[in-house]
Amino acid sequence: MKHSKFLAAAMGFAIAGTLAVSAQSADMANVTIVNGTIPKSLTGKAGDPAAGKKAAINQKKGNCLACHVMPIPEEQFHGKTGPDLHGIGSRQTEAELRMRLVDPKVISADTMMPSFFKTGQHRVLKDFEGKTILEAQEVENIVAYLLTLK
Ligand code: HEC
């Protein structure tokens, strides 16, 4: 079943997320958190919303649909573990959304949502050792996409 494949993907993420300890990483060291938000672009460049939408759907990148309903009707499966992201761009600021993607555990310590821009997570797939799930510009692209969801 299509569902179980997605569920397995979601579970994998959840496990990687839950076992993460707050290890220092080169990437996070360059990120300035201000009142639980990240006001500045990680790359100094603006994000590309179209590329962000693709990365959000991609199961090897954001895989956001594993856990969230989003306004992407062309994709069949939308998970319900996390909140519906319709209109998220009207409810949250760029700085808040960037924090959520970089490391949602700063916002809620026991969240299932993976930290997309943090290294030092335990028991990740070999491919991810020492790497972040998303590159800095991919985070910016997804933030830019989320901001279009008004
Ligand atoms: C393994 C499941 C999972 C995945 C994958 C996931 N999230 Fe989440 N997300 C959650 C959960 C659960 C919450 C609820 C907040 C909490 O847990 O504290 C959440 C919260 C959020 C919020 C805050 C929503 C609100 O209304 O407050 C945003 C924005 C968000 N996620 C965006 C994303 C994006 C974009 C992606 C893909 C890059 C993603 N999430 C991937 C589980 C997930």
Coordinates of N, CA and C and ligand atoms in Angstrom, one line a residue:
M1 N 0.8 -1.2 0.0 CA 0.0 0.0 0.0 C 0.9 1.2 0.0
K2 N 0.4 2.2 -0.7 CA 1.1 3.5 -0.8 C 1.2 4.1 0.7
H3 N 0.2 4.0 1.4 CA 0.2 4.6 2.8 C 1.3 4.1 3.7
S4 N 1.5 2.7 3.6 CA 2.4 2.2 4.6 C 3.9 2.6 4.2
K5 N 4.1 2.8 2.9 CA 5.4 3.3 2.5 C 5.7 4.7 3.1
F6 N 4.7 5.5 3.0 CA 4.8 6.9 3.5 C 5.0 6.8 5.0
L7 N 4.2 6.0 5.6 CA 4.2 5.9 7.1 C 5.6 5.4 7.5
A8 N 6.2 4.5 6.8 CA 7.5 4.0 7.2 C 8.5 5.2 7.1
A9 N 8.3 6.0 6.0 CA 9.2 7.1 5.9 C 9.0 8.1 7.0
A10 N 7.8 8.3 7.4 CA 7.5 9.2 8.6 C 8.1 8.7 9.8
M11 N 8.0 7.4 10.0 CA 8.5 6.7 11.2 C 10.0 6.9 11.3
G12 N 10.6 6.7 10.1 CA 12.1 6.8 10.1 C 12.5 8.2 10.5
F13 N 11.8 9.2 10.0 CA 12.1 10.6 10.4 C 11.9 10.8 11.9
A14 N 10.8 10.2 12.4 CA 10.4 10.4 13.8 C 11.5 9.8 14.7
I15 N 12.0 8.6 14.3 CA 13.0 8.0 15.1 C 14.3 8.8 15.1
A16 N 14.7 9.3 13.9 CA 15.9 10.1 13.8 C 15.7 11.3 14.7
G17 N 14.5 11.9 14.7 CA 14.3 13.1 15.5 C 14.3 12.8 16.9
T18 N 13.6 11.8 17.4 CA 13.5 11.5 18.8 C 14.8 11.2 19.5
L19 N 15.7 10.5 18.7 CA 17.0 10.1 19.4 C 18.0 11.2 19.3
A20 N 17.7 12.3 18.6 CA 18.7 13.4 18.5 C 19.0 14.0 19.9
V21 N 20.3 14.2 20.1 CA 20.7 14.9 21.3 C 21.2 16.3 20.9
S22 N 21.2 17.2 21.8 CA 21.6 18.5 21.4 C 23.1 18.7 21.2
A23 N 23.6 18.0 20.2 CA 25.0 18.1 19.9 C 25.3 19.4 19.2
Q24 N 26.5 19.9 19.5 CA 26.9 21.1 18.8 C 27.3 20.7 17.3
S25 N 27.0 21.5 16.4 CA 27.3 21.2 15.0 C 27.8 22.5 14.4
A26 N 28.6 22.2 13.4 CA 29.2 23.4 12.6 C 28.1 24.2 12.0
D27 N 27.0 23.6 11.5 CA 26.0 24.3 10.9 C 25.2 25.2 11.9
M28 N 24.8 24.6 13.0 CA 24.1 25.4 14.0 C 24.9 26.5 14.6
A29 N 26.2 26.3 14.7 CA 27.1 27.3 15.3 C 27.1 28.6 14.5
N30 N 26.7 28.5 13.2 CA 26.7 29.7 12.4 C 25.3 30.3 12.4
V31 N 24.4 29.8 13.1 CA 23.0 30.2 13.1 C 22.7 31.0 14.3
T32 N 22.2 32.2 14.2 CA 21.9 33.0 15.4 C 20.4 33.0 15.7
I33 N 20.1 32.4 16.9 CA 18.7 32.3 17.3 C 18.3 33.5 18.2
V34 N 17.3 34.2 17.8 CA 16.8 35.4 18.6 C 15.4 35.1 19.1
N35 N 15.2 35.0 20.4 CA 13.9 34.7 21.0 C 13.2 33.6 20.3
G36 N 13.9 32.5 20.1 CA 13.3 31.3 19.5 C 12.9 31.4 18.1
T37 N 13.6 32.4 17.4 CA 13.4 32.5 15.9 C 14.7 32.7 15.2
I38 N 14.8 32.5 13.9 CA 16.0 32.8 13.2 C 15.7 33.9 12.1
P39 N 16.0 35.1 12.5 CA 15.6 36.2 11.6 C 16.4 36.3 10.3
K40 N 17.6 35.8 10.3 CA 18.4 36.0 9.1 C 18.5 34.8 8.2
S41 N 18.5 35.0 6.9 CA 18.7 33.9 5.9 C 19.9 33.2 6.2
L42 N 19.9 31.8 6.1 CA 21.0 31.0 6.4 C 22.1 31.2 5.3
T43 N 21.7 31.7 4.2 CA 22.7 31.8 3.0 C 22.9 33.3 2.7
G44 N 22.1 34.2 3.2 CA 22.2 35.6 2.8 C 21.4 35.8 1.5
K45 N 20.9 34.7 1.0 CA 20.1 34.8 -0.3 C 18.6 34.6 0.0
A46 N 17.8 35.1 -0.9 CA 16.4 34.9 -0.8 C 16.1 33.4 -1.3
G47 N 15.0 32.9 -0.8 CA 14.6 31.5 -1.2 C 13.8 31.5 -2.5
D48 N 13.8 30.4 -3.2 CA 13.0 30.2 -4.4 C 11.8 29.3 -4.1
P49 N 10.6 29.9 -4.1 CA 9.4 29.2 -3.6 C 9.1 28.0 -4.5
A50 N 9.4 28.0 -5.8 CA 9.1 26.9 -6.7 C 10.0 25.7 -6.3
A51 N 11.3 26.0 -6.1 CA 12.2 24.9 -5.7 C 11.8 24.4 -4.3
G52 N 11.4 25.3 -3.5 CA 11.0 25.0 -2.1 C 9.8 24.0 -2.1
K53 N 8.8 24.2 -3.0 CA 7.7 23.3 -3.0 C 8.2 21.9 -3.4
K54 N 9.1 21.8 -4.4 CA 9.6 20.5 -4.8 C 10.3 19.8 -3.7
A55 N 11.1 20.6 -3.0 CA 11.9 20.0 -1.9 C 11.0 19.5 -0.7
A56 N 9.9 20.3 -0.6 CA 8.9 19.9 0.5 C 8.3 18.6 0.2
I57 N 8.0 18.3 -1.1 CA 7.3 17.1 -1.6 C 8.3 15.9 -1.6
N58 N 9.5 16.2 -2.0 CA 10.6 15.2 -2.2 C 10.8 14.3 -0.9
Q59 N 10.6 13.0 -1.0 CA 10.7 12.2 0.2 C 12.1 12.1 0.7
K60 N 13.1 12.4 -0.1 CA 14.5 12.4 0.4 C 14.9 13.8 0.9
K61 N 14.0 14.7 0.8 CA 14.3 16.1 1.3 C 13.4 16.4 2.4
G62 N 12.4 17.3 2.2 CA 11.5 17.7 3.3 C 10.6 16.6 3.7
N63 N 10.0 15.9 2.7 CA 9.0 14.8 3.0 C 7.9 15.4 3.9
C64 N 7.6 16.6 3.8 CA 6.6 17.3 4.7 C 5.3 16.6 4.6
L65 N 4.9 16.1 3.4 CA 3.6 15.5 3.3 C 3.4 14.2 4.1
A66 N 4.5 13.6 4.6 CA 4.4 12.5 5.5 C 3.7 12.8 6.7
C67 N 3.7 14.1 7.1 CA 3.1 14.5 8.4 C 2.1 15.6 8.3
H68 N 2.1 16.3 7.2 CA 1.3 17.5 7.1 C 0.3 17.5 5.9
V69 N -0.9 18.0 6.1 CA -1.8 18.4 5.0 C -1.3 19.7 4.4
M70 N -1.1 19.8 3.1 CA -0.6 21.0 2.5 C -1.5 21.3 1.2
P71 N -1.5 22.5 0.7 CA -2.3 22.8 -0.5 C -1.6 22.3 -1.8
I72 N -1.4 21.0 -1.8 CA -0.7 20.3 -3.0 C -1.6 19.2 -3.4
P73 N -2.7 19.5 -4.1 CA -3.7 18.5 -4.5 C -3.2 17.4 -5.4
E74 N -2.1 17.8 -6.2 CA -1.6 16.8 -7.1 C -0.9 15.6 -6.4
E75 N -0.6 15.8 -5.2 CA 0.0 14.7 -4.4 C -1.1 14.0 -3.6
Q76 N -1.2 12.6 -3.6 CA -2.3 11.9 -3.0 C -2.2 11.9 -1.5
F77 N -1.0 11.5 -1.0 CA -1.0 11.2 0.5 C -0.6 12.5 1.2
H78 N -1.4 12.8 2.2 CA -1.1 13.9 3.2 C -1.2 13.4 4.6
G79 N -0.2 13.4 5.4 CA -0.2 12.9 6.7 C -0.9 13.8 7.7
K80 N -1.3 13.3 8.8 CA -2.1 14.1 9.8 C -1.4 14.2 11.1
T81 N -0.1 13.8 11.2 CA 0.6 13.8 12.4 C 0.8 15.3 12.9
G82 N 1.1 16.1 12.0 CA 1.3 17.5 12.3 C 0.1 18.4 11.9
P83 N 0.2 19.7 12.2 CA -0.9 20.6 11.8 C -1.0 20.8 10.3
D84 N -2.2 21.1 9.8 CA -2.5 21.4 8.4 C -1.7 22.7 8.1
L85 N -1.0 22.8 7.0 CA -0.2 23.9 6.7 C -0.9 24.9 5.7
H86 N -2.1 24.7 5.4 CA -2.9 25.7 4.6 C -2.8 27.1 5.4
G87 N -2.4 28.1 4.7 CA -2.4 29.5 5.3 C -1.3 29.7 6.3
I88 N -0.3 28.8 6.4 CA 0.7 29.0 7.4 C 1.5 30.3 7.2
G89 N 1.6 30.7 5.9 CA 2.3 32.0 5.6 C 1.6 33.2 6.2
S90 N 0.4 33.1 6.6 CA -0.4 34.2 7.2 C -0.2 34.1 8.7
R91 N 0.0 33.0 9.2 CA 0.1 32.8 10.7 C 1.4 32.9 11.3
Q92 N 2.5 32.6 10.5 CA 3.8 32.6 11.1 C 4.8 33.5 10.3
T93 N 5.7 34.0 10.9 CA 6.7 34.9 10.2 C 7.8 34.0 9.6
E94 N 8.5 34.7 8.7 CA 9.7 34.1 8.1 C 10.7 33.5 9.2
A95 N 10.9 34.4 10.2 CA 11.9 34.0 11.2 C 11.4 32.8 12.0
E96 N 10.1 32.7 12.3 CA 9.6 31.6 13.0 C 9.6 30.3 12.1
L97 N 9.3 30.4 10.9 CA 9.3 29.3 10.0 C 10.7 28.7 9.8
R98 N 11.7 29.6 9.7 CA 13.1 29.2 9.6 C 13.5 28.4 10.8
M99 N 13.1 28.9 12.0 CA 13.5 28.2 13.2 C 12.9 26.8 13.2
R100 N 11.6 26.7 12.8 CA 10.9 25.4 12.8 C 11.6 24.4 11.9
L101 N 12.1 24.8 10.8 CA 12.8 23.9 9.9 C 14.2 23.5 10.3
V102 N 14.9 24.5 10.8 CA 16.3 24.3 11.2 C 16.3 23.3 12.4
D103 N 15.5 23.6 13.4 CA 15.5 22.7 14.6 C 14.3 23.0 15.4
P104 N 13.2 22.2 15.1 CA 11.9 22.4 15.8 C 12.0 22.1 17.3
K105 N 13.0 21.4 17.7 CA 13.1 21.0 19.1 C 13.4 22.3 20.0
V106 N 13.9 23.3 19.4 CA 14.0 24.6 20.1 C 12.7 25.1 20.5
I107 N 11.7 24.9 19.7 CA 10.3 25.3 19.9 C 9.5 24.4 20.8
S108 N 9.6 23.1 20.5 CA 9.0 22.1 21.4 C 9.9 20.9 21.4
A109 N 10.4 20.6 22.6 CA 11.5 19.7 22.9 C 11.2 18.3 22.4
D110 N 10.0 17.9 22.6 CA 9.7 16.4 22.3 C 8.9 16.3 21.0
T111 N 9.0 17.2 20.1 CA 8.3 17.1 18.8 C 8.8 16.0 18.0
M112 N 7.9 15.4 17.1 CA 8.3 14.4 16.2 C 8.9 14.9 14.9
M113 N 8.8 16.2 14.7 CA 9.3 16.8 13.5 C 10.8 16.8 13.5
P114 N 11.4 16.4 12.4 CA 12.9 16.3 12.3 C 13.5 17.7 12.3
S115 N 14.7 17.7 12.8 CA 15.6 19.0 12.7 C 16.2 18.9 11.3
F116 N 15.8 19.8 10.4 CA 16.3 19.6 9.0 C 17.7 20.2 8.8
F117 N 18.2 21.0 9.7 CA 19.5 21.7 9.5 C 20.3 21.6 10.8
K118 N 20.5 20.3 11.2 CA 21.3 20.1 12.4 C 22.0 18.8 12.2
T119 N 23.3 18.8 12.4 CA 24.1 17.6 12.3 C 24.2 17.0 13.7
G120 N 24.9 15.9 13.8 CA 25.1 15.3 15.2 C 23.9 14.5 15.6
Q121 N 22.9 14.2 14.7 CA 21.8 13.4 15.1 C 22.2 11.9 15.2
H122 N 21.7 11.2 16.2 CA 22.1 9.8 16.3 C 21.3 8.9 15.5
R123 N 22.0 7.8 15.1 CA 21.3 6.7 14.4 C 20.6 7.2 13.1
V124 N 21.2 8.1 12.4 CA 20.6 8.4 11.1 C 21.2 7.4 10.1
L125 N 20.5 7.4 8.9 CA 21.0 6.5 7.9 C 22.5 6.9 7.6
K126 N 23.3 6.0 7.1 CA 24.7 6.3 6.9 C 24.9 7.5 6.0
D127 N 24.0 7.6 5.0 CA 24.1 8.7 4.0 C 24.0 10.1 4.7
F128 N 23.4 10.1 5.9 CA 23.2 11.4 6.6 C 24.2 11.7 7.7
E129 N 25.1 10.7 7.9 CA 26.1 10.9 9.0 C 26.9 12.2 8.7
G130 N 26.9 13.1 9.7 CA 27.7 14.3 9.6 C 27.0 15.3 8.7
K131 N 25.9 15.0 8.2 CA 25.2 15.9 7.2 C 23.9 16.4 7.8
T132 N 23.4 17.5 7.3 CA 22.1 17.9 7.6 C 21.1 17.3 6.6
I133 N 19.8 17.2 6.9 CA 18.9 16.6 6.0 C 18.7 17.5 4.8
L134 N 18.6 18.8 5.1 CA 18.5 19.8 4.0 C 19.7 20.7 4.0
E135 N 20.1 21.2 2.8 CA 21.1 22.2 2.7 C 20.5 23.5 3.1
A136 N 21.4 24.5 3.4 CA 21.0 25.8 3.8 C 20.0 26.4 2.8
Q137 N 20.4 26.4 1.6 CA 19.5 27.0 0.6 C 18.2 26.3 0.4
E138 N 18.2 25.0 0.6 CA 16.9 24.3 0.6 C 16.0 24.7 1.7
V139 N 16.6 25.0 2.9 CA 15.8 25.5 4.0 C 15.2 26.8 3.5
E140 N 16.0 27.7 3.0 CA 15.5 29.0 2.5 C 14.4 28.9 1.5
N141 N 14.6 27.9 0.6 CA 13.6 27.7 -0.5 C 12.2 27.3 0.1
I142 N 12.3 26.4 1.1 CA 11.0 25.9 1.7 C 10.4 27.0 2.5
V143 N 11.2 27.8 3.2 CA 10.6 28.9 4.0 C 9.9 29.9 3.0
A144 N 10.6 30.1 1.8 CA 10.0 31.0 0.8 C 8.6 30.5 0.3
Y145 N 8.6 29.1 0.1 CA 7.4 28.5 -0.3 C 6.3 28.6 0.7
L146 N 6.6 28.3 2.0 CA 5.6 28.4 3.0 C 5.0 29.8 3.1
L147 N 5.8 30.8 2.9 CA 5.4 32.2 3.0 C 4.4 32.5 1.9
T148 N 4.3 31.7 0.8 CA 3.3 31.9 -0.2 C 2.0 31.3 0.1
L149 N 1.9 30.5 1.2 CA 0.7 29.8 1.6 C -0.1 30.8 2.5
K150 N -0.8 31.7 1.8 CA -1.6 32.7 2.6 C -3.1 32.3 2.7
Ligands
HEC1 C1 7.7 13.2 11.2 C2 6.6 14.2 11.0 C3 6.9 15.5 10.5 C4 7.6 15.9 9.3 C5 8.3 15.0 8.3 C6 7.5 17.3 9.2 N1 6.8 17.8 10.3 FE1 6.3 19.8 10.6 N2 5.4 19.3 12.4 C7 5.2 18.0 12.8 C8 4.5 18.1 14.1 C9 4.1 16.9 14.9 C10 4.2 19.4 14.3 C11 3.5 20.0 15.5 C12 4.3 20.8 16.4 C13 5.0 20.0 17.5 O1 5.2 18.8 17.4 O2 5.5 20.7 18.5 C14 4.8 20.2 13.2 C15 4.8 21.6 13.1 C16 5.1 22.3 12.0 C17 4.9 23.7 11.7 C18 4.2 24.6 12.7 C19 2.7 24.6 12.3 C20 1.8 25.4 13.2 O3 0.6 25.6 12.8 O4 2.2 25.8 14.3 C21 5.4 24.0 10.5 C22 5.4 25.3 9.8 C23 5.9 22.7 10.0 N3 5.7 21.7 10.9 C24 6.4 22.6 8.7 C25 7.0 21.5 8.2 C26 7.7 21.4 6.9 C27 7.7 22.6 5.9 C28 8.1 20.1 6.8 C29 8.9 19.6 5.6 C30 10.2 20.3 5.4 C31 7.7 19.4 8.0 N4 7.1 20.2 8.8 C32 8.0 18.1 8.2 C33 5.7 16.8 12.2 C34 6.4 16.8 11.1

